[in-house]
Amino acid sequence: MGDKNGGVIRGRAAPSPTGRVHIGNMRTFLFNSLFIRHNNGINVLRVEDTDQKRSVEKGLEGIIEVLEQYGITFQEGPHVGGEYGPYVQTERKDSYKEVAEKLVNDGNAYYCFCSSERLAALREDQVKNKVKPGYDRHCRDIASDEARKRVEAGESHVIRLKFPTEGEFRYDDIVFGELKFKNKDMEDIVILKSDGLPTYNFGVVVDDHAMAITHAMRAREYLSEIPKNIFIYRSLGWEPARYIHVPEVLNPDGKGKLSKRKGALPAISYLRKGYLVEAMINFLALLGWSPSPENAHEDEIYSEDELVKFFDESRINRAPARFDQRKLDYMNGKHIRAMSIDQLADRVVRWAEDLVLKEFITDMYEEKMEWEVALKASVESALPKWKADMEYFKKALTLVHERLVYLSEIPELLNFIYADELEMSDEVWNFKNHDKAETAAALKGVLPKLDEVFANGVNDHEAWEESVRGYADEIGWKHGDLFMAIRSATTGAVKSPPLFESFQVMGWEKGRGFMEAAVKYLES
């Protein structure tokens, strides 16, 4: 499919080390990875760190750490090496200056000496006069000899691209098709800053060429940058990379780009919450892409191998994709239920140890959310108990396996199974139809009935239900009200795993103790 490098596809992920990896960026990284793996290509990790003001400590390590958690790997990059390195932009500074000077010498770029004060005043005047803001090409026609002397004299300067002012520019994008731009609308952008580092549009071209990148995948917002990128390629006589622009990911309400303000989490936090990586990959792959009809599954559940096999860049949508939380929850539940109990138990322990209790580099960039702090405390308490008897833990997991949405529900759902005593509060009771005294009396009355049912072990589900219903009829209660009271008394929650099966796991003796304690609470 590639048209250079002997037909080998070479793609790249090019993040900036400016903070946490967010889920929208992860979707683009995933598309890129699926595309390259489908074509048996080479995936390159390149770090674009020329914005030194926004770069954070250990930003590169933090990115790599999160990408690895999502199973996105690279054959070349700063962490694995390769023949096209270095793979960090600030380590390639000399190459940018060399190429920029060539553009100047060939008449395709020029030195600009405008001060920041002049540029600010220019912009202010343009805004005031309702003129589209942009550079006015003030330095474009300075004689080359004069400009060179000013540079040699040490005058502060940048290098700007000398974009044509007439004609039309056309480009065929893999996703968005033919694009047309009027050259007169293009600005003479800065390509090399006064500190010798490149701006985005220049750096990506120089690096993509130097690293033999055949296909560059990036967000749709960069479509407008195409003329600048391709003009640089053509000015240097280089064969351009093919661009693949992917649609935006919108907030769950469909309004605006996906944001933390509307509930989006950093990429690592989804895994920490207990979304399985295979479910995240399944979900993210379908955000703006779909397999061909002959490969489509009605339930939309795909393995990673299937996604690699089916991925076709021509089926990337042009329209923005909406982040559907309910769909993600559905997919995660389906992937959880596809596991055996043995597999689930192993996964839960690894999730607890490797995601919840582990401190990631990106955790240092901002405070953890309250739920992350609470989850860590809960898992620190529960994990030793789970690991102390894995067979018992597996039995406990059977109670929740069919209803789990994500793994972080497990500590709370199974708390009563492992607790020696339950914390009681009025919030876990339904006093709508019966007050505390009535509820206490009902529980005291049903206890001997349940003793009879469970005398020989918890093994007769029909007898259990008949006993509770019969006693409810005897005292004039609705069946559901009495079952709810028993649930609150024995689990400390309004919602819990099935009661009878819970008694089978923890034993009636423990359940009875909880009910007696609950009666005392209600009578106090």
Coordinates of C-alpha atoms in Angstrom, one line a residue:
M1 CA 0.0 0.0 0.0
G2 CA 2.9 2.4 0.7
D3 CA 4.4 4.2 -2.3
K4 CA 7.9 4.6 -0.8
N5 CA 10.2 2.6 1.4
G6 CA 9.7 -0.4 -0.9
G7 CA 6.0 -0.3 -0.1
V8 CA 6.4 -0.6 3.7
I9 CA 3.9 1.5 5.6
R10 CA 5.6 3.8 8.2
G11 CA 3.3 5.7 10.5
R12 CA 3.8 7.6 13.7
A13 CA 2.3 8.8 16.9
A14 CA 3.6 12.3 17.7
P15 CA 2.4 13.4 21.1
S16 CA 3.6 16.4 23.0
P17 CA 4.8 15.8 26.6
T18 CA 2.5 18.4 28.1
G19 CA 0.4 16.4 30.6
R20 CA -2.0 13.5 30.9
V21 CA -2.9 11.5 27.9
H22 CA -6.6 12.1 27.3
I23 CA -9.0 9.6 25.8
G24 CA -9.6 11.6 22.6
N25 CA -5.9 11.5 21.8
M26 CA -5.8 7.8 22.7
R27 CA -8.5 7.2 20.0
T28 CA -6.2 8.7 17.4
F29 CA -3.2 6.7 18.6
L30 CA -5.4 3.5 18.4
F31 CA -6.6 4.2 14.9
N32 CA -2.9 4.8 13.9
S33 CA -1.9 1.5 15.5
L34 CA -4.7 -0.5 13.9
F35 CA -3.9 1.0 10.5
I36 CA -0.2 0.2 10.7
R37 CA -0.7 -3.3 12.1
H38 CA -3.3 -4.1 9.5
N39 CA -0.7 -3.2 6.8
N40 CA 2.2 -5.0 8.6
G41 CA 3.9 -1.6 8.9
I42 CA 6.3 0.2 11.2
N43 CA 4.9 2.3 14.1
V44 CA 7.2 5.1 15.2
L45 CA 6.9 7.1 18.4
R46 CA 8.1 10.7 18.0
V47 CA 7.9 13.2 20.8
E48 CA 7.2 16.8 19.7
D49 CA 8.5 18.8 22.7
T50 CA 9.4 22.1 21.1
D51 CA 6.8 23.9 23.3
Q52 CA 9.1 24.0 26.2
K53 CA 6.9 26.2 28.3
R54 CA 4.1 23.5 28.4
S55 CA 6.3 20.5 28.6
V56 CA 6.2 18.7 32.0
E57 CA 8.7 16.7 34.0
K58 CA 9.0 13.1 32.8
G59 CA 6.4 13.9 30.1
L60 CA 7.8 11.4 27.7
E61 CA 8.0 8.6 30.2
G62 CA 4.4 9.3 31.2
I63 CA 3.1 9.0 27.7
I64 CA 4.9 5.8 27.1
E65 CA 3.6 4.3 30.3
V66 CA 0.0 5.0 29.4
L67 CA 0.3 3.8 25.8
E68 CA 1.8 0.6 27.0
Q69 CA -1.2 0.0 29.3
Y70 CA -3.4 0.3 26.2
G71 CA -1.2 -2.2 24.4
I72 CA 0.0 0.3 21.8
T73 CA 3.6 -0.6 20.9
F74 CA 6.3 0.9 18.7
Q75 CA 9.1 -0.6 16.6
E76 CA 11.0 2.7 16.8
G77 CA 11.1 5.5 19.3
P78 CA 13.1 7.2 22.1
H79 CA 12.5 4.2 24.3
V80 CA 13.4 1.5 21.9
G81 CA 15.8 3.2 19.5
G82 CA 15.9 2.9 15.7
E83 CA 17.9 4.0 12.7
Y84 CA 16.0 7.2 12.1
G85 CA 16.6 8.7 15.6
P86 CA 16.8 10.8 17.6
Y87 CA 13.0 10.6 18.1
V88 CA 12.7 13.7 20.3
Q89 CA 12.4 17.1 18.5
T90 CA 14.6 19.1 20.9
E91 CA 17.4 16.6 20.1
R92 CA 17.1 17.4 16.4
K93 CA 17.5 21.1 16.6
D94 CA 20.4 21.4 14.1
S95 CA 18.4 19.7 11.3
Y96 CA 15.6 22.2 11.4
K97 CA 17.9 25.1 11.1
E98 CA 19.7 23.5 8.1
V99 CA 16.4 22.9 6.3
A100 CA 15.0 26.3 7.1
E101 CA 18.2 28.0 5.7
K102 CA 17.8 26.0 2.5
L103 CA 14.3 27.3 2.1
V104 CA 15.6 30.9 2.6
N105 CA 18.4 30.3 0.1
D106 CA 16.0 28.9 -2.5
G107 CA 13.6 31.9 -2.1
N108 CA 10.8 29.9 -0.3
A109 CA 11.3 31.5 3.1
Y110 CA 12.6 34.7 4.6
Y111 CA 14.0 36.2 7.8
C112 CA 11.5 38.2 9.8
F113 CA 12.7 40.8 12.4
C114 CA 9.4 42.0 13.6
S115 CA 9.3 42.4 17.4
S116 CA 6.6 40.9 19.6
E117 CA 5.4 44.4 20.4
R118 CA 4.9 45.2 16.7
L119 CA 3.1 42.0 16.1
A120 CA 0.8 42.6 19.1
A121 CA 0.0 46.1 17.9
L122 CA -0.7 44.7 14.4
R123 CA -3.1 42.2 15.7
E124 CA -4.8 44.8 17.9
D125 CA -5.3 47.1 15.0
Q126 CA -6.6 44.2 12.8
V127 CA -9.2 43.2 15.4
K128 CA -10.2 46.8 15.9
N129 CA -10.8 47.2 12.1
K130 CA -12.5 43.8 11.9
V131 CA -9.7 42.5 9.6
K132 CA -8.8 38.8 9.7
P133 CA -5.7 38.6 12.0
G134 CA -2.5 37.5 10.4
Y135 CA 1.0 38.6 9.6
D136 CA 1.2 41.5 7.1
R137 CA 4.4 40.2 5.3
H138 CA 6.3 43.3 6.6
C139 CA 9.7 41.7 6.2
R140 CA 8.9 39.6 3.1
D141 CA 10.6 42.0 0.6
I142 CA 13.7 42.9 2.6
A143 CA 16.7 42.4 0.2
S144 CA 18.4 39.1 0.9
D145 CA 21.8 40.7 1.4
E146 CA 20.4 43.2 3.9
A147 CA 18.5 40.4 5.8
R148 CA 21.6 38.3 5.9
K149 CA 23.7 41.1 7.3
R150 CA 21.1 41.7 10.1
V151 CA 21.2 38.0 11.0
E152 CA 25.0 37.9 11.1
A153 CA 24.9 41.0 13.3
G154 CA 22.9 39.0 15.9
E155 CA 19.6 40.7 15.4
S156 CA 16.7 38.6 16.8
H157 CA 14.7 37.0 14.1
V158 CA 12.5 34.1 13.0
I159 CA 12.2 32.4 9.6
R160 CA 8.8 32.6 7.8
L161 CA 7.5 30.6 5.0
K162 CA 7.1 32.6 1.7
F163 CA 3.7 31.3 0.7
P164 CA 2.5 32.0 -2.9
T165 CA -0.1 34.8 -3.1
E166 CA -1.9 33.7 -6.2
G167 CA -3.5 30.5 -7.5
E168 CA -5.1 27.6 -5.8
F169 CA -3.9 24.7 -3.8
R170 CA -5.4 21.2 -4.0
Y171 CA -4.8 18.1 -2.0
D172 CA -6.5 14.7 -1.8
D173 CA -6.9 13.6 1.8
I174 CA -7.5 9.9 2.5
V175 CA -10.6 10.5 4.6
F176 CA -11.9 13.9 3.4
G177 CA -11.2 13.7 -0.3
E178 CA -10.2 16.6 -2.4
L179 CA -9.5 19.8 -0.6
K180 CA -9.2 23.2 -2.2
F181 CA -7.5 26.3 -0.7
K182 CA -6.8 29.8 -2.2
N183 CA -3.2 30.7 -1.8
K184 CA -4.0 34.3 -1.1
D185 CA -5.7 33.2 2.1
M186 CA -2.5 31.5 3.4
E187 CA -0.4 33.3 6.0
D188 CA 3.4 33.5 5.9
I189 CA 3.8 31.4 9.0
V190 CA 6.8 31.1 11.2
I191 CA 8.7 27.9 10.6
L192 CA 11.7 28.5 12.8
K193 CA 11.4 30.4 16.1
S194 CA 14.1 32.8 17.4
D195 CA 15.4 30.0 19.7
G196 CA 16.1 27.8 16.7
L197 CA 13.3 25.4 17.4
P198 CA 10.6 24.6 14.7
T199 CA 7.0 25.4 14.8
Y200 CA 4.5 22.6 14.4
N201 CA 3.9 22.7 10.7
F202 CA 7.6 22.8 9.9
G203 CA 8.8 20.3 12.5
V204 CA 6.4 17.6 11.4
V205 CA 7.4 17.9 7.8
V206 CA 11.1 17.8 8.5
D207 CA 10.7 14.9 10.9
D208 CA 8.3 12.9 8.8
H209 CA 10.7 13.1 5.8
A210 CA 13.8 12.3 7.9
M211 CA 12.0 9.3 9.4
A212 CA 10.6 8.1 6.1
I213 CA 7.0 8.4 7.3
T214 CA 4.6 7.3 4.6
H215 CA 1.3 8.0 6.3
A216 CA 0.6 10.6 9.0
M217 CA -2.7 10.2 11.0
R218 CA -3.9 13.2 13.0
A219 CA -7.0 15.0 14.1
R220 CA -9.4 16.7 11.7
E221 CA -8.6 20.1 13.2
Y222 CA -5.3 20.0 11.3
L223 CA -6.9 19.9 7.9
S224 CA -6.4 23.6 7.5
E225 CA -2.6 23.0 7.9
I226 CA -2.4 20.9 4.8
P227 CA -1.4 23.7 2.4
K228 CA 1.5 24.7 4.7
N229 CA 2.7 21.1 5.1
I230 CA 2.6 20.2 1.4
F231 CA 4.1 23.5 0.3
I232 CA 7.1 22.8 2.5
Y233 CA 7.4 19.3 1.0
R234 CA 7.2 20.6 -2.5
S235 CA 9.6 23.5 -1.9
L236 CA 12.2 21.0 -0.7
G237 CA 11.5 18.5 -3.5
W238 CA 10.4 15.8 -1.0
E239 CA 7.6 13.3 -1.6
P240 CA 4.9 14.2 0.9
A241 CA 3.5 11.7 3.4
R242 CA -0.2 10.8 2.9
Y243 CA -2.4 12.4 5.5
I244 CA -5.3 10.7 7.2
H245 CA -7.4 13.1 9.2
V246 CA -9.8 11.5 11.7
P247 CA -13.0 13.2 13.0
E248 CA -13.4 14.8 16.4
V249 CA -14.8 13.0 19.4
L250 CA -17.6 15.0 20.9
N251 CA -19.0 15.2 24.4
P252 CA -21.7 12.7 25.4
D253 CA -24.3 15.4 24.8
G254 CA -22.9 15.9 21.3
K255 CA -22.0 19.5 22.0
G256 CA -18.3 20.5 21.7
K257 CA -15.1 18.5 21.6
L258 CA -14.7 15.8 24.3
S259 CA -13.6 17.5 27.5
K260 CA -13.0 16.8 31.2
R261 CA -15.6 19.4 32.0
K262 CA -18.2 17.1 30.5
G263 CA -17.1 14.0 32.3
A264 CA -14.3 12.7 30.1
L265 CA -11.5 11.0 32.1
P266 CA -7.8 10.8 31.3
A267 CA -6.9 7.6 29.5
I268 CA -5.3 5.9 32.5
S269 CA -8.3 6.7 34.7
Y270 CA -10.7 4.6 32.6
L271 CA -8.5 1.6 33.2
R272 CA -8.2 2.4 36.8
K273 CA -11.9 2.6 37.1
G274 CA -12.1 -1.0 35.9
Y275 CA -12.8 -0.6 32.2
L276 CA -11.0 -3.5 30.5
V277 CA -8.4 -2.5 28.0
E278 CA -10.0 -4.8 25.4
A279 CA -13.3 -3.1 26.0
M280 CA -11.7 0.3 25.7
I281 CA -10.0 -0.7 22.4
N282 CA -13.3 -2.1 21.1
F283 CA -15.2 1.1 22.1
L284 CA -12.6 3.6 20.8
A285 CA -12.2 1.8 17.5
L286 CA -15.8 2.3 16.7
L287 CA -15.6 6.1 17.5
G288 CA -15.6 7.4 14.0
W289 CA -14.9 4.1 12.2
S290 CA -16.9 0.9 11.4
P291 CA -16.0 -2.4 9.7
S292 CA -17.5 -3.3 6.4
P293 CA -21.0 -4.8 6.5
E294 CA -19.7 -8.3 5.8
N295 CA -17.4 -8.1 8.8
A296 CA -19.8 -6.3 11.1
H297 CA -21.0 -8.0 14.3
E298 CA -24.6 -7.2 15.4
D299 CA -23.5 -6.8 19.0
E300 CA -20.6 -4.6 18.1
I301 CA -18.2 -6.7 20.2
Y302 CA -14.8 -7.3 18.5
S303 CA -11.5 -8.7 19.7
E304 CA -8.4 -6.7 19.1
D305 CA -7.2 -9.2 16.5
E306 CA -10.5 -8.8 14.6
L307 CA -10.1 -5.0 14.7
V308 CA -6.6 -5.3 13.2
K309 CA -7.9 -7.6 10.5
F310 CA -10.9 -5.5 9.6
F311 CA -9.4 -2.0 9.8
D312 CA -9.8 -0.1 6.6
E313 CA -8.9 3.6 6.6
S314 CA -11.4 4.3 3.9
R315 CA -14.1 3.5 6.4
I316 CA -13.1 6.3 8.8
N317 CA -16.1 8.6 9.0
R318 CA -15.9 12.3 8.2
A319 CA -18.6 13.2 10.7
P320 CA -17.6 13.7 14.4
A321 CA -18.2 10.8 16.7
R322 CA -20.1 11.2 20.0
F323 CA -18.7 9.7 23.2
D324 CA -21.5 7.3 24.3
Q325 CA -20.9 6.4 27.9
R326 CA -23.8 3.9 28.0
K327 CA -22.3 2.1 25.0
L328 CA -18.9 1.9 26.7
D329 CA -20.6 0.5 29.8
Y330 CA -22.4 -2.1 27.7
M331 CA -19.2 -3.1 25.9
N332 CA -17.3 -3.4 29.1
G333 CA -20.0 -5.6 30.7
K334 CA -20.0 -7.9 27.6
H335 CA -16.2 -8.3 27.8
I336 CA -16.4 -9.0 31.5
R337 CA -19.0 -11.7 31.0
A338 CA -17.0 -13.3 28.2
M339 CA -14.4 -14.3 30.9
S340 CA -14.5 -17.4 32.9
I341 CA -14.5 -16.9 36.7
D342 CA -10.9 -18.0 36.9
Q343 CA -10.0 -15.4 34.2
L344 CA -12.0 -12.7 36.0
A345 CA -10.4 -13.4 39.4
D346 CA -6.9 -13.2 37.9
R347 CA -7.8 -10.0 36.1
V348 CA -9.3 -8.3 39.2
V349 CA -6.2 -9.0 41.2
R350 CA -4.0 -7.6 38.4
W351 CA -6.3 -4.6 38.0
A352 CA -6.0 -3.9 41.7
E353 CA -2.2 -4.2 41.9
D354 CA -1.2 -2.8 38.5
L355 CA -3.7 0.0 38.1
V356 CA -5.5 1.0 41.4
L357 CA -2.6 0.7 43.8
K358 CA 0.1 1.7 41.3
E359 CA 1.2 5.4 41.1
F360 CA 1.7 6.4 37.5
I361 CA 3.9 9.1 36.3
T362 CA 0.9 11.1 35.0
D363 CA -0.5 11.1 38.6
M364 CA 2.0 13.7 39.5
Y365 CA 0.6 16.2 36.9
E366 CA -2.6 16.9 38.8
E367 CA -4.4 15.6 41.9
K368 CA -6.3 12.4 41.7
M369 CA -10.1 12.6 41.5
E370 CA -11.9 11.9 44.7
W371 CA -13.2 8.5 43.5
E372 CA -9.6 7.4 42.6
V373 CA -8.5 8.2 46.2
A374 CA -11.5 6.4 47.7
L375 CA -11.1 3.4 45.4
K376 CA -7.4 3.0 46.3
A377 CA -8.3 2.9 50.0
S378 CA -11.1 0.4 49.4
V379 CA -8.8 -1.9 47.4
E380 CA -6.0 -1.6 49.9
S381 CA -8.4 -3.0 52.4
A382 CA -10.0 -5.7 50.2
L383 CA -7.1 -7.1 48.2
P384 CA -5.4 -9.0 51.0
K385 CA -8.7 -10.7 51.9
W386 CA -9.3 -11.7 48.2
K387 CA -5.8 -13.1 47.8
A388 CA -5.9 -15.0 51.1
D389 CA -8.4 -17.5 49.7
M390 CA -8.7 -17.2 45.9
E391 CA -11.2 -20.1 45.7
Y392 CA -13.5 -18.3 48.1
F393 CA -13.0 -15.1 46.1
K394 CA -14.0 -16.9 42.9
K395 CA -17.2 -18.0 44.6
A396 CA -17.9 -14.5 45.6
L397 CA -17.3 -13.2 42.1
T398 CA -20.0 -15.6 40.8
L399 CA -22.5 -13.4 42.6
V400 CA -21.6 -10.3 40.6
H401 CA -20.2 -11.7 37.3
E402 CA -23.4 -11.2 35.3
R403 CA -24.1 -7.7 36.5
L404 CA -20.7 -6.0 36.6
V405 CA -20.3 -2.8 34.5
Y406 CA -16.7 -2.2 35.6
L407 CA -14.3 -3.7 38.1
S408 CA -14.3 -0.9 40.6
E409 CA -17.8 -2.0 41.6
I410 CA -16.4 -5.2 43.1
P411 CA -15.0 -3.9 46.5
E412 CA -18.4 -2.3 47.5
L413 CA -20.6 -5.1 46.0
L414 CA -18.6 -7.8 47.9
N415 CA -17.9 -5.8 51.1
F416 CA -20.6 -7.7 53.1
I417 CA -19.1 -11.1 52.0
Y418 CA -15.8 -10.2 53.7
A419 CA -17.0 -8.0 56.5
D420 CA -17.1 -9.1 60.2
E421 CA -19.8 -6.6 60.9
L422 CA -21.8 -4.1 58.7
E423 CA -22.0 -0.4 59.1
M424 CA -25.6 0.5 59.4
S425 CA -27.4 3.8 58.6
D426 CA -30.9 4.8 57.8
E427 CA -29.9 5.3 54.2
V428 CA -29.7 1.6 53.5
W429 CA -33.3 0.9 54.6
N430 CA -36.6 1.5 52.9
F431 CA -39.0 2.9 55.6
K432 CA -41.6 4.0 53.0
N433 CA -44.2 1.4 54.0
H434 CA -42.9 0.3 57.5
D435 CA -41.1 2.1 60.2
K436 CA -38.0 1.0 62.2
A437 CA -40.0 -0.8 64.9
E438 CA -42.1 -2.7 62.4
T439 CA -39.1 -3.7 60.4
A440 CA -37.2 -4.9 63.5
A441 CA -40.2 -7.0 64.5
A442 CA -40.5 -8.5 61.0
L443 CA -36.9 -9.5 61.0
K444 CA -37.1 -11.0 64.4
G445 CA -40.1 -13.0 63.3
V446 CA -38.6 -14.3 60.1
L447 CA -35.3 -15.4 61.7
P448 CA -36.6 -18.8 63.1
K449 CA -38.3 -19.4 59.7
L450 CA -35.0 -19.1 58.0
D451 CA -33.3 -21.2 60.6
E452 CA -35.6 -24.0 59.6
V453 CA -35.0 -23.5 55.9
F454 CA -31.2 -23.4 56.3
A455 CA -30.8 -26.0 59.0
N456 CA -29.2 -28.5 56.6
G457 CA -27.3 -25.9 54.6
V458 CA -28.2 -23.2 52.1
N459 CA -29.4 -25.4 49.2
D460 CA -33.1 -25.1 48.7
H461 CA -33.9 -21.9 46.8
E462 CA -37.6 -22.7 46.5
A463 CA -38.0 -23.3 50.2
W464 CA -36.2 -20.0 51.0
E465 CA -38.6 -18.0 48.8
E466 CA -41.7 -19.8 50.1
S467 CA -40.7 -19.2 53.7
V468 CA -40.2 -15.4 53.2
R469 CA -43.3 -15.0 51.2
G470 CA -45.3 -17.1 53.6
Y471 CA -44.2 -15.0 56.6
A472 CA -44.8 -11.7 54.7
D473 CA -48.4 -12.9 54.1
E474 CA -48.7 -13.8 57.7
I475 CA -47.8 -10.3 59.0
G476 CA -49.5 -8.5 56.1
W477 CA -46.4 -7.3 54.3
K478 CA -45.7 -7.1 50.6
H479 CA -43.2 -9.8 49.6
G480 CA -40.8 -7.3 48.2
D481 CA -40.8 -5.2 51.4
L482 CA -39.7 -8.2 53.5
F483 CA -37.0 -9.3 51.0
M484 CA -35.8 -5.8 50.9
A485 CA -35.5 -5.7 54.7
I486 CA -33.6 -8.9 54.8
R487 CA -31.3 -7.5 52.1
S488 CA -30.6 -4.4 54.0
A489 CA -29.9 -6.3 57.2
T490 CA -27.6 -8.9 55.6
T491 CA -25.7 -6.8 53.1
G492 CA -25.9 -3.2 54.4
A493 CA -27.1 -2.0 51.0
V494 CA -30.3 -1.4 49.1
K495 CA -28.8 -3.1 46.1
S496 CA -26.7 -6.3 46.3
P497 CA -26.0 -9.6 44.6
P498 CA -28.8 -12.2 44.8
L499 CA -29.5 -13.0 48.5
F500 CA -29.9 -16.7 48.4
E501 CA -26.7 -17.2 46.4
S502 CA -25.0 -14.7 48.8
F503 CA -26.0 -16.9 51.8
Q504 CA -24.6 -19.9 49.9
V505 CA -21.2 -18.2 49.7
M506 CA -20.9 -16.6 53.1
G507 CA -23.1 -19.1 55.0
W508 CA -26.3 -18.6 56.9
E509 CA -24.6 -18.3 60.3
K510 CA -22.9 -15.1 59.2
G511 CA -26.1 -13.9 57.6
R512 CA -28.0 -14.6 60.8
G513 CA -25.5 -12.6 62.8
F514 CA -25.9 -9.6 60.5
M515 CA -29.7 -9.8 60.9
E516 CA -29.5 -9.9 64.7
A517 CA -27.1 -6.9 64.6
A518 CA -29.6 -5.1 62.3
V519 CA -32.5 -5.7 64.7
K520 CA -30.5 -4.1 67.5
Y521 CA -29.7 -1.1 65.3
L522 CA -33.4 -0.7 64.4
E523 CA -34.5 -1.0 68.0
S524 CA -31.9 1.4 69.4

